[in-house]
mmCIF file of C-alpha atoms in Angstrom:
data_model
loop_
_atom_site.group_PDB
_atom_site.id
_atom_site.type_symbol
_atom_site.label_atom_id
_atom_site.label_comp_id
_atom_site.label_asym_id
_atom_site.label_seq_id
_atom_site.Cartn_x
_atom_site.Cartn_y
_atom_site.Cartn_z
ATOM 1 C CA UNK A 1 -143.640 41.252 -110.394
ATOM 2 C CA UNK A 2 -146.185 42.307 -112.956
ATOM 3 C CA UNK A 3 -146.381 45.845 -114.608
ATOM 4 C CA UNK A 4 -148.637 48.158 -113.016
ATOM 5 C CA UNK A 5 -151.546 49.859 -114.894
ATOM 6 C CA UNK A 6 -152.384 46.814 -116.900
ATOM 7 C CA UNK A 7 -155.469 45.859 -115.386
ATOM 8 C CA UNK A 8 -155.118 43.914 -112.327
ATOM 9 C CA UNK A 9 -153.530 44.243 -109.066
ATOM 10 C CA UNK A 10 -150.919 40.961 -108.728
ATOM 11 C CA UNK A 11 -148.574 43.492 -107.950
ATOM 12 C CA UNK A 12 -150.277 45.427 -105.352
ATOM 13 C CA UNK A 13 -150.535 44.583 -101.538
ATOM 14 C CA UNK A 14 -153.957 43.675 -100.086
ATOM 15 C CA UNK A 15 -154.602 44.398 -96.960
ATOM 16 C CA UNK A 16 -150.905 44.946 -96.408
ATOM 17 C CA UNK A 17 -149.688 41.781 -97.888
ATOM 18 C CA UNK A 18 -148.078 40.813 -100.879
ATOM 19 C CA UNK A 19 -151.307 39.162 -102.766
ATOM 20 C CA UNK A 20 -149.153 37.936 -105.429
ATOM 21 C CA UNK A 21 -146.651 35.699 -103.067
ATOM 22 C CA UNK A 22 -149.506 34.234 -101.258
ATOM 23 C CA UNK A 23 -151.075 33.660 -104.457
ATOM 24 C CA UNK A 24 -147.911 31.772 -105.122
ATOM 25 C CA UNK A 25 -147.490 29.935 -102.768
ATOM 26 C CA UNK A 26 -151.029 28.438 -102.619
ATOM 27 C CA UNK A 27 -150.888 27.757 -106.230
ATOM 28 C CA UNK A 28 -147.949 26.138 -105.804
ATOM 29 C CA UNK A 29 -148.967 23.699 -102.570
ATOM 30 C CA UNK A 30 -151.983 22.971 -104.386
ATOM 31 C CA UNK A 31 -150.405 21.831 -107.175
ATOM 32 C CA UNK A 32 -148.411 19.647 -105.342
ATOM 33 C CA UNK A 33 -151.831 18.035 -102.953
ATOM 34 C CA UNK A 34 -153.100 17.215 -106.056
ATOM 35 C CA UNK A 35 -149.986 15.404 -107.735
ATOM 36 C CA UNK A 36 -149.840 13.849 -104.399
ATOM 37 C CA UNK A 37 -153.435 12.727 -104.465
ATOM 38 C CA UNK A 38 -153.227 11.310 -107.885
ATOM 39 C CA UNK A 39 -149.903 9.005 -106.184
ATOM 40 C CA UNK A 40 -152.020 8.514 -103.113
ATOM 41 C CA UNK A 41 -154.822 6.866 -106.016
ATOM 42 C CA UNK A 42 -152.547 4.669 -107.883
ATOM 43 C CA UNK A 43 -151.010 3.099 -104.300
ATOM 44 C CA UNK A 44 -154.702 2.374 -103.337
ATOM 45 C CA UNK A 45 -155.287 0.423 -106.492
ATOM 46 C CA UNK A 46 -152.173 -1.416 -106.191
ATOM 47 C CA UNK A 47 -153.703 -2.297 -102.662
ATOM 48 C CA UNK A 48 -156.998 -3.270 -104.276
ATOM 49 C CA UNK A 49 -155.333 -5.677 -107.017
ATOM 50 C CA UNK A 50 -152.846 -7.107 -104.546
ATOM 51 C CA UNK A 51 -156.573 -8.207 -102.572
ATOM 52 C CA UNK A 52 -158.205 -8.883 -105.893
ATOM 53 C CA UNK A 53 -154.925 -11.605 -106.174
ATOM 54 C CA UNK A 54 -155.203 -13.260 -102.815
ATOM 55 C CA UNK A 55 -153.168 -10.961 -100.759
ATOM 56 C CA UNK A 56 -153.988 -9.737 -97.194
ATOM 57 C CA UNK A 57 -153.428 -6.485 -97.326
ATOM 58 C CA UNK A 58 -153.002 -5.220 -93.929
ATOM 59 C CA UNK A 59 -150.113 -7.600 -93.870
ATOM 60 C CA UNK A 60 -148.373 -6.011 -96.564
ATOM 61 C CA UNK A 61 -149.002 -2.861 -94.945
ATOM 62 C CA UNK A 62 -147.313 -4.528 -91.897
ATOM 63 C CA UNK A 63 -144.408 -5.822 -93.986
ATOM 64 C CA UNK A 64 -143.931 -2.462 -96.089
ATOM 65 C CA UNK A 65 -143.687 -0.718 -92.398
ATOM 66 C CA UNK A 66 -141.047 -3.057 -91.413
ATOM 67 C CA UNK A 67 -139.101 -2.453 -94.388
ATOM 68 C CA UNK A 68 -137.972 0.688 -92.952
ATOM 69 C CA UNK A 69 -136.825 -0.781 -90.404
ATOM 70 C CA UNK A 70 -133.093 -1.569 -89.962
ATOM 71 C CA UNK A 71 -132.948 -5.057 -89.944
ATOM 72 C CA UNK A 72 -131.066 -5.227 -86.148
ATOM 73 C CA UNK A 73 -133.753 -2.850 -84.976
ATOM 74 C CA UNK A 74 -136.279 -5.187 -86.196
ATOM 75 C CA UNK A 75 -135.224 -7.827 -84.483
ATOM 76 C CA UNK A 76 -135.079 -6.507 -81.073
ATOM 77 C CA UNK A 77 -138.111 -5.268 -81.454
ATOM 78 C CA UNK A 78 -139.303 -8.973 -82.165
ATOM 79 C CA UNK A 79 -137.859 -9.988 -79.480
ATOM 80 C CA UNK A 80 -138.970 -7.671 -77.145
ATOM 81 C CA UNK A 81 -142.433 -8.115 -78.341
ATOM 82 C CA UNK A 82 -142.491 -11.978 -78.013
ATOM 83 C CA UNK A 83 -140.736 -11.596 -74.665
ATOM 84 C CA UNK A 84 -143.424 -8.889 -73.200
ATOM 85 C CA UNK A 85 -145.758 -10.886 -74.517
ATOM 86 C CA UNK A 86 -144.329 -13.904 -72.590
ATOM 87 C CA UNK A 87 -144.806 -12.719 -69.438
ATOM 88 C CA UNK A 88 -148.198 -10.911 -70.017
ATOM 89 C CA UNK A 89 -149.834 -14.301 -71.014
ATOM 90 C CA UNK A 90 -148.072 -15.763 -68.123
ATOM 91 C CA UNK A 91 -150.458 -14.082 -66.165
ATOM 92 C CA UNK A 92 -152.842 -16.034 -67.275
ATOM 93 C CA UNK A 93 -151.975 -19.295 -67.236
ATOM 94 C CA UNK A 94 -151.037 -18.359 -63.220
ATOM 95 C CA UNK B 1 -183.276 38.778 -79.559
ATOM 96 C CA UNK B 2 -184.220 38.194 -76.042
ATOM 97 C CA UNK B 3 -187.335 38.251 -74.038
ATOM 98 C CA UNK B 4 -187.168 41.152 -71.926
ATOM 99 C CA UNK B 5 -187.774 40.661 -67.822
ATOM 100 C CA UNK B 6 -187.018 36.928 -67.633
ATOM 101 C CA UNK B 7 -183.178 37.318 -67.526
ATOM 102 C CA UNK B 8 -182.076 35.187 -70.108
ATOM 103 C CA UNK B 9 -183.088 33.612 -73.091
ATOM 104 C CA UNK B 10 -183.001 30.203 -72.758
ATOM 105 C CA UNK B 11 -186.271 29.571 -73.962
ATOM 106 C CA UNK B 12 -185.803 31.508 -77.130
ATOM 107 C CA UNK B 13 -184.643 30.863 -80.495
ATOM 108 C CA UNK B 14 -181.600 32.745 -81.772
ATOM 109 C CA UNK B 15 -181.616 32.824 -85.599
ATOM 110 C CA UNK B 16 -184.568 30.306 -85.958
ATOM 111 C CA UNK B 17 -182.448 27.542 -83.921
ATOM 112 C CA UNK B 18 -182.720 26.515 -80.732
ATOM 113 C CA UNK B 19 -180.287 27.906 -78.877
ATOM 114 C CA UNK B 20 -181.078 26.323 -75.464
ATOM 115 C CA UNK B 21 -180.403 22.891 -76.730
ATOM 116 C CA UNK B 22 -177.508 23.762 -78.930
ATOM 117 C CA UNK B 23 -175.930 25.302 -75.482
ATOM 118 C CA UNK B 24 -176.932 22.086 -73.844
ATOM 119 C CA UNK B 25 -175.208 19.606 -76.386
ATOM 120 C CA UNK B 26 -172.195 21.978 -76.599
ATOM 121 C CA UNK B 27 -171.396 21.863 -72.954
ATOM 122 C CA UNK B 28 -171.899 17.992 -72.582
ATOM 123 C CA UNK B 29 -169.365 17.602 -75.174
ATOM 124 C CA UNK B 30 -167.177 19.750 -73.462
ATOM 125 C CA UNK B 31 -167.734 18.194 -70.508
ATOM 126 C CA UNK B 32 -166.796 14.834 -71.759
ATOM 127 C CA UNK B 33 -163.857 15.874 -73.532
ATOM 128 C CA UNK B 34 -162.273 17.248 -70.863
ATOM 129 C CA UNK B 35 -162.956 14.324 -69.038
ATOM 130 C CA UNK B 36 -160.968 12.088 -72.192
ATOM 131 C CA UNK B 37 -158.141 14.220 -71.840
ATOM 132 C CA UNK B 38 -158.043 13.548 -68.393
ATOM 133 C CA UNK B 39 -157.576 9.960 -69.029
ATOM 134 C CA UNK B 40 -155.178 10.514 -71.776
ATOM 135 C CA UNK B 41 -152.984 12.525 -69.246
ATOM 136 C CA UNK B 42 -153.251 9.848 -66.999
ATOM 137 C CA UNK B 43 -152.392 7.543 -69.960
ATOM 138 C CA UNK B 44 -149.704 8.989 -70.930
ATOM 139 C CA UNK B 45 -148.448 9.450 -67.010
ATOM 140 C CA UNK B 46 -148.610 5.410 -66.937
ATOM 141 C CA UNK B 47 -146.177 5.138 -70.302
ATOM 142 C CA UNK B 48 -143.845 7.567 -68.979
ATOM 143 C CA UNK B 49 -143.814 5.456 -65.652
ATOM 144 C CA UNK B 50 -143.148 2.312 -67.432
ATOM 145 C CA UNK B 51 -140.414 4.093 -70.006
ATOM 146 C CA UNK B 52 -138.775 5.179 -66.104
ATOM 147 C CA UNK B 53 -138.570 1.635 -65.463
ATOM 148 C CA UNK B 54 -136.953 0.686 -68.524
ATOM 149 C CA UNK B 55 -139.768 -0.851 -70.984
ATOM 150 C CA UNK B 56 -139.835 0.075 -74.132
ATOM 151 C CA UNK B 57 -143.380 1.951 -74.571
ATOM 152 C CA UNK B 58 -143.211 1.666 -78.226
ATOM 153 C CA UNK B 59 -143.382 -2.650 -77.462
ATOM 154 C CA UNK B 60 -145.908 -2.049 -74.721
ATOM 155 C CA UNK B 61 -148.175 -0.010 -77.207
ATOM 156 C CA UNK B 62 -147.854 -3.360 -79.501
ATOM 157 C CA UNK B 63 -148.854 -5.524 -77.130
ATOM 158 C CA UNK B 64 -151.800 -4.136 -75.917
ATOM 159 C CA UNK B 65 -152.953 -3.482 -79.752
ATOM 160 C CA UNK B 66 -152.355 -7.079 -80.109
ATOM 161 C CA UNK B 67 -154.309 -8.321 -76.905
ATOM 162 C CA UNK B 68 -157.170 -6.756 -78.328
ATOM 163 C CA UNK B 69 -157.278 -9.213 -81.247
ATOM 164 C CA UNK B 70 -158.551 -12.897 -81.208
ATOM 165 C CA UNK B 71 -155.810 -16.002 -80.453
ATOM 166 C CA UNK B 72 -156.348 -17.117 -83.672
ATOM 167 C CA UNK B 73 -156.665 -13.871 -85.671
ATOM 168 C CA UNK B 74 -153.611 -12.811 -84.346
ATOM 169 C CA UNK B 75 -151.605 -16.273 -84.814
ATOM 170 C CA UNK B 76 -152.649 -16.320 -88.340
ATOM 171 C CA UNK B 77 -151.725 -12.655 -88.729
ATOM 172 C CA UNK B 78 -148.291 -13.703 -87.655
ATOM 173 C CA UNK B 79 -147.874 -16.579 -90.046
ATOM 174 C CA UNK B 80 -148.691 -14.581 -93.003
ATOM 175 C CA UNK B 81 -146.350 -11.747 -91.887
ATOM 176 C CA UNK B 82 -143.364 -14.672 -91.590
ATOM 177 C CA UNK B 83 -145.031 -16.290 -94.458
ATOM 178 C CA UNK B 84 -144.860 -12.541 -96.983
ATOM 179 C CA UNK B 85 -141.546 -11.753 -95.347
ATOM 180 C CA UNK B 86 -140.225 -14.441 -96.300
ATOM 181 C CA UNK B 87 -141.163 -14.309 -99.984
ATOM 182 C CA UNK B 88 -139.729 -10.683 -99.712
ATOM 183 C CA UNK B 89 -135.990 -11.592 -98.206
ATOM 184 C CA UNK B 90 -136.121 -14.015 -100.878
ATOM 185 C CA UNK B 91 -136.150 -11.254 -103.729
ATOM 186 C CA UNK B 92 -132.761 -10.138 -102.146
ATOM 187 C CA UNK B 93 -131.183 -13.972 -102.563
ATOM 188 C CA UNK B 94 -132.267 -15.115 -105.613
ATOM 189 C CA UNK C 1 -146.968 -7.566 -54.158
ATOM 190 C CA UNK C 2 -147.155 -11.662 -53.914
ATOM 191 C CA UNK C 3 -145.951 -14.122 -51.784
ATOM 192 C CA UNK C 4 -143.417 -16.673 -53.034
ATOM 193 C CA UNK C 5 -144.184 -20.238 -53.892
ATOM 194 C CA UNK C 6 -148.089 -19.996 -54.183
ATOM 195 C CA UNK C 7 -148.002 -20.921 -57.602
ATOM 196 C CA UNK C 8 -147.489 -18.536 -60.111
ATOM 197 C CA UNK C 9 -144.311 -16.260 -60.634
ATOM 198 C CA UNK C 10 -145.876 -12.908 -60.307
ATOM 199 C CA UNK C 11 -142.906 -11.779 -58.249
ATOM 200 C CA UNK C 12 -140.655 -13.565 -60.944
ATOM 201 C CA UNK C 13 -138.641 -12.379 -63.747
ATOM 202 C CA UNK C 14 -139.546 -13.510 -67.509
ATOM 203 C CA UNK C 15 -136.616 -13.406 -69.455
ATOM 204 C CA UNK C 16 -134.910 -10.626 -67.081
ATOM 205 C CA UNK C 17 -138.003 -7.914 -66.997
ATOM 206 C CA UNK C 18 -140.053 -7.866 -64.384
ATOM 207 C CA UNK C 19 -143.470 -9.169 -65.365
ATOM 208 C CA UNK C 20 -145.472 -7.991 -62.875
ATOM 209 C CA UNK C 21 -144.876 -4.876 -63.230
ATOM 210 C CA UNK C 22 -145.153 -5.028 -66.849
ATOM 211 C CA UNK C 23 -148.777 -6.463 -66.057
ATOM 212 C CA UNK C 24 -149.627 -3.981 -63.852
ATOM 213 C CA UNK C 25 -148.892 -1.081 -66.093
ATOM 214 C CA UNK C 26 -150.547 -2.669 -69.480
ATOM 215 C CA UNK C 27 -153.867 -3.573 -66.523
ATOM 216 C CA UNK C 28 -153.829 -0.090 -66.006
ATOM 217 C CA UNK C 29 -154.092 1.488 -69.389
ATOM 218 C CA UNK C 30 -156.279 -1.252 -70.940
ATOM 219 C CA UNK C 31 -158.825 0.059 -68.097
ATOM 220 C CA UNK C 32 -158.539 3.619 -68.764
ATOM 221 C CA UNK C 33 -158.218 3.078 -72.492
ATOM 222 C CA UNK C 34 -161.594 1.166 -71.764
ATOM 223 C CA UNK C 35 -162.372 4.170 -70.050
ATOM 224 C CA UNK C 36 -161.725 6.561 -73.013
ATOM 225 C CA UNK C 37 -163.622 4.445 -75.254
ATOM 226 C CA UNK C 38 -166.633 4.652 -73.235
ATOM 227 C CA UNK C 39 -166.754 8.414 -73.051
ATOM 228 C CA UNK C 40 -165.855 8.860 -76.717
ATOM 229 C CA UNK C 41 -169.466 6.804 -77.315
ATOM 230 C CA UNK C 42 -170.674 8.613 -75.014
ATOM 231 C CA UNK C 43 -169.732 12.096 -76.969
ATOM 232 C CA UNK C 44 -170.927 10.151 -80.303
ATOM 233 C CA UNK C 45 -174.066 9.630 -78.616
ATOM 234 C CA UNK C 46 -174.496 13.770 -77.924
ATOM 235 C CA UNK C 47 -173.725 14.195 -81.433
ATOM 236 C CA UNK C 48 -175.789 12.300 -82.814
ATOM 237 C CA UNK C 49 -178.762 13.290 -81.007
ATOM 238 C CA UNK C 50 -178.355 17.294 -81.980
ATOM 239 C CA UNK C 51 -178.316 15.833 -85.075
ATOM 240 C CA UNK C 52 -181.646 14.120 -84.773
ATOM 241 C CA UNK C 53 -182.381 17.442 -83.922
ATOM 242 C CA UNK C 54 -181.686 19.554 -87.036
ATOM 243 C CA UNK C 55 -178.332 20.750 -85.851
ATOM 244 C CA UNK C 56 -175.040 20.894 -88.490
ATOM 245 C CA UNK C 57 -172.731 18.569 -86.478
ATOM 246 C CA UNK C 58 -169.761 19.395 -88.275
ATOM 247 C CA UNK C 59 -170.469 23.294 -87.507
ATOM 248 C CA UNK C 60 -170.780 22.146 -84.172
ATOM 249 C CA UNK C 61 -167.729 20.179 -84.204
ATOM 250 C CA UNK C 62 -165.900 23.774 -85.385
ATOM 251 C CA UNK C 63 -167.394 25.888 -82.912
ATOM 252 C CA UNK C 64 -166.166 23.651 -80.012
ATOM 253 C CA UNK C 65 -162.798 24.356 -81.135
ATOM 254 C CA UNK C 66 -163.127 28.210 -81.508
ATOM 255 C CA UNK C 67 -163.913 28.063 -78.103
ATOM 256 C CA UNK C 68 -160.968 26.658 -77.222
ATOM 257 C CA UNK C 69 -158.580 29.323 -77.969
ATOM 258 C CA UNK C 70 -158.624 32.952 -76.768
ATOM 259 C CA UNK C 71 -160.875 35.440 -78.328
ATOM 260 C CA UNK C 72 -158.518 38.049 -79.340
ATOM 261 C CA UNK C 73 -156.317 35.085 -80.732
ATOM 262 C CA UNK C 74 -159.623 33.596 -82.494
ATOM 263 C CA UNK C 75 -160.434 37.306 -83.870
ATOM 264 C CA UNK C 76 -156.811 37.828 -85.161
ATOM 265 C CA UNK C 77 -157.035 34.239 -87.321
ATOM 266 C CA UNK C 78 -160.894 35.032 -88.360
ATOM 267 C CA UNK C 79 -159.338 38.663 -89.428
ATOM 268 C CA UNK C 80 -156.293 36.946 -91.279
ATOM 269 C CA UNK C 81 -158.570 34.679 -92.860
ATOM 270 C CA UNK C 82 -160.618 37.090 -94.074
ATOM 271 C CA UNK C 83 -157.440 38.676 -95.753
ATOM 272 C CA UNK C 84 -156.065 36.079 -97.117
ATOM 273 C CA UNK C 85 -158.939 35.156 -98.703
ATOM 274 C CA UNK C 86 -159.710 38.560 -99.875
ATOM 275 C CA UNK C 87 -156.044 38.631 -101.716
ATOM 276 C CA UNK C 88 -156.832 35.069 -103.285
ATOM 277 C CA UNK C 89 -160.329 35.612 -104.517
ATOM 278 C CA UNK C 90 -159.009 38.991 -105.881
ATOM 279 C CA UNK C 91 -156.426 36.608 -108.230
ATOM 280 C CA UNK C 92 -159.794 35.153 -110.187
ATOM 281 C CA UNK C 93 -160.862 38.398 -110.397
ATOM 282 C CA UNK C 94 -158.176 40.312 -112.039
ATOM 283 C CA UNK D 1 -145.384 -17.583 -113.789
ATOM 284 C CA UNK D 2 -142.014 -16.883 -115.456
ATOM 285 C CA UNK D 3 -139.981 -19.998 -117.196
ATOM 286 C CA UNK D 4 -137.798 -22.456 -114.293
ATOM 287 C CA UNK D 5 -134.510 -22.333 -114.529
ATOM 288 C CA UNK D 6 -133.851 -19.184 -115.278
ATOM 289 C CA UNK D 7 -131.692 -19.078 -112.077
ATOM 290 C CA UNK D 8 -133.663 -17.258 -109.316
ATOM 291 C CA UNK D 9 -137.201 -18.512 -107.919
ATOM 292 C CA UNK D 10 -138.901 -15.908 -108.824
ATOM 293 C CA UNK D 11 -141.725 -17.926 -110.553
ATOM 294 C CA UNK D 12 -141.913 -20.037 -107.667
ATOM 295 C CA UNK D 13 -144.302 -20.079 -104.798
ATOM 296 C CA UNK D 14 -142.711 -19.310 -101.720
ATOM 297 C CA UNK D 15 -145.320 -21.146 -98.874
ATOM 298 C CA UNK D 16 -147.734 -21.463 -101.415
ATOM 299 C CA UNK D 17 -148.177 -17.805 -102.247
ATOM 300 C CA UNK D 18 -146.867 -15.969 -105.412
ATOM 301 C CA UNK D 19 -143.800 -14.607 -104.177
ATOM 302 C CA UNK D 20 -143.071 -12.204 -107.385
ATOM 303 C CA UNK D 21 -146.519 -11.153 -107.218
ATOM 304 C CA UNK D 22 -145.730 -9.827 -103.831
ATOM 305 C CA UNK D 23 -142.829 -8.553 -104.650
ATOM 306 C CA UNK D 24 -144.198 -6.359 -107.609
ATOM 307 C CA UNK D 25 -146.971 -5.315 -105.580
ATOM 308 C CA UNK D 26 -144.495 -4.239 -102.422
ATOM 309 C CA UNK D 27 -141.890 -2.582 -104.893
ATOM 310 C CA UNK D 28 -144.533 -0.542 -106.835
ATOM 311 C CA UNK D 29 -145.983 0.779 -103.290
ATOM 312 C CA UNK D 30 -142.768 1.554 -101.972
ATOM 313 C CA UNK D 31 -142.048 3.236 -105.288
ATOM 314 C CA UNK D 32 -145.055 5.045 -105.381
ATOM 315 C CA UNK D 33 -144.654 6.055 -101.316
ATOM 316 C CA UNK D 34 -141.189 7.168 -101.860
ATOM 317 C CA UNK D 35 -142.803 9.706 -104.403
ATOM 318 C CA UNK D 36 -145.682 10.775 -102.124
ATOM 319 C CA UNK D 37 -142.825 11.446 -99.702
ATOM 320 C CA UNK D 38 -140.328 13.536 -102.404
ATOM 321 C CA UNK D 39 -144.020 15.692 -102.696
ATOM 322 C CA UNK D 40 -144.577 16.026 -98.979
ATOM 323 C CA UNK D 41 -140.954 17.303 -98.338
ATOM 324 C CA UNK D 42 -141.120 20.037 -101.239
ATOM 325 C CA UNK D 43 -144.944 21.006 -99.799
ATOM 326 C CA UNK D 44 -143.324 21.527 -96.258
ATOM 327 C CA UNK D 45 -140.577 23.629 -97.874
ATOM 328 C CA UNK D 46 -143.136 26.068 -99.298
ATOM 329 C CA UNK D 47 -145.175 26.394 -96.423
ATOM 330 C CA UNK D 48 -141.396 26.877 -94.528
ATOM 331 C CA UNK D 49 -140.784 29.818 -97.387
ATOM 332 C CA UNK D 50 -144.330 31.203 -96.737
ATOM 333 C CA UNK D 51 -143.511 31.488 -92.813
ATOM 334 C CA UNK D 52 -139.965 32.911 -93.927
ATOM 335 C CA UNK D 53 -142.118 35.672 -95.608
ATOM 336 C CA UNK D 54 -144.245 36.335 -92.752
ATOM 337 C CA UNK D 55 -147.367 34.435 -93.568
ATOM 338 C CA UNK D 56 -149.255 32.457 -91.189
ATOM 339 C CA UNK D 57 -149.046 29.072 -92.224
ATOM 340 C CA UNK D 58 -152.066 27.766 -89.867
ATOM 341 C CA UNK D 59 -154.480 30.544 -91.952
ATOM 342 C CA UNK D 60 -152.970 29.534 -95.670
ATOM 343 C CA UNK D 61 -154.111 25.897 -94.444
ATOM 344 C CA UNK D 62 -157.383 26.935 -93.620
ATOM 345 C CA UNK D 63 -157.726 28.614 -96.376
ATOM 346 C CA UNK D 64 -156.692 25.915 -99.067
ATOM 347 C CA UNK D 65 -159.077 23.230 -97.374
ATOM 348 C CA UNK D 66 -161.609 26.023 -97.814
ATOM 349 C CA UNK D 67 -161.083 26.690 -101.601
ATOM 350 C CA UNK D 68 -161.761 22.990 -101.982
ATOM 351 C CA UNK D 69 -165.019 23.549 -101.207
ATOM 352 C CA UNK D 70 -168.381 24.527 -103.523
ATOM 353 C CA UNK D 71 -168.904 28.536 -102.854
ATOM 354 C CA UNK D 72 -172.389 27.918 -101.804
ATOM 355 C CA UNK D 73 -171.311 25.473 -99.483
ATOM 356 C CA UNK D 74 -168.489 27.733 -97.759
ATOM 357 C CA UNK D 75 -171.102 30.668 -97.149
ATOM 358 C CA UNK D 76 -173.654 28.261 -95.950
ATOM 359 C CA UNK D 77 -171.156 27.275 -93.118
ATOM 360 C CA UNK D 78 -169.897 30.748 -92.424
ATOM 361 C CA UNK D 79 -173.492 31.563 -91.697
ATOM 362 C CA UNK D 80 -174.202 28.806 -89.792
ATOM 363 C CA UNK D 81 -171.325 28.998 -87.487
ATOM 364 C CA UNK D 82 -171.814 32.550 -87.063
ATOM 365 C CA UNK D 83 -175.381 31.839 -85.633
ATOM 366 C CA UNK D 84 -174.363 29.012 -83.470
ATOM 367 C CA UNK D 85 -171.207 31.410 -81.772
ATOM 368 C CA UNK D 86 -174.189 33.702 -81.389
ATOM 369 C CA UNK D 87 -176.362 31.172 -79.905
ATOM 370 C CA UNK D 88 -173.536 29.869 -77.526
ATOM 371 C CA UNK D 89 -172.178 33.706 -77.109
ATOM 372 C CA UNK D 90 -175.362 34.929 -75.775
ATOM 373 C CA UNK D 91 -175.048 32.085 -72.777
ATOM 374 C CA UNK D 92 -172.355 33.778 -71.085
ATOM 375 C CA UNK D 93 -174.331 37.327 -71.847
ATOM 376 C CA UNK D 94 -177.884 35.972 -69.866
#
């Protein structure tokens, strides 16, 4: 990749490996943690203002999850949830 | 490193630490851990069972994180789910 | 597992799954999730102590993986490691 | 918040809460997630291209959360774990 004799060895192996690709590659992925980071920043401030307005935020987080969900799915689930929960109070109450 | 003729170190210090202690703390970690994964086979033994007899585990795992909350905590956390989701289908309508 | 007409529906369906069983199941991991939670103090309680003692508890934390996996395995990733590094310090270097 | 009768509810309150606060808050997450998730997928293709060229992807890890740390720092806990596997070594030695 780089011309040999000028000075360093990005070209060479070390150890038996290609230096340069690993180089790469963790260049590359670290570049990306950090952009990824900076996104994982700004949702957390979002988070904080949504608070600082009144919000709950663990329900949002709730809501945001369900989202994703396909509305049928969600549903079931719902229903499956009230109706487990249905007969494990019931065991309470007998 | 060791003092000769009394078999083992255990007394002694290897690299200025204690190494008697350090061997001590290590194993009752160990010890416990293995002991958690136990459990968490047996755990996960119990889901499987229940996913055999037709429950749906994901539910299950709901329910129990749920009985862990307070009545009330977790009847408010409901009505401000309904409450946000609500305000959220509505972006859809309007 | 009951008998019939002593007052509660144990033996009874809620909403066509059978409860009992679903309490039985949920009984069982809420005690060994109790369980769990006990040892995993228990192991907090270890830690903390070596630290009270002067010891690094992350380092310790590391070394009770290590020993997890097989030497010659844990030699081959300290050797790769090693490498790796070797071939990404060399890039500041150069 | 925004003028009535503009044809949607958006400045209304939906169950007393600000629904098109909500909404802006849940849109900008999602928004912001969806990103985090574009970055995730290209990170997993480069670690897939760094297997593909016969790199261990488990060591490149290792090493990236390494380079995050302060030099003096990273030698520190090399030399401290070394003398604690020497400490715990030596127990199966006595």
């Amino acid at each position: 990749m780089t011309e040999p004799g000028i000075g360093h060895n990005s070209g060479a192996d070390v150890g038996g490996i290609a230096a340069d690709r690993l180089r790469s590659f963790v260049q590359r992925i670290e570049r990306l943690e950090e952009e990824k980071r900076g996104l994982q920043e700004d949702i957390k401030e979002i988070y904080a203002e949504a608070k600082g307005t009144g919000f709950d935020t663990k329900i949002i987080r709730m809501a945001i999850r369900r989202r994703k969900m396909d509305k049928a799915d969600r549903q079931e689930q719902d229903a499956t949830l009230e109706l487990y929960e249905l007969a494990l109070i019931d065991e309470m109450l007998s």
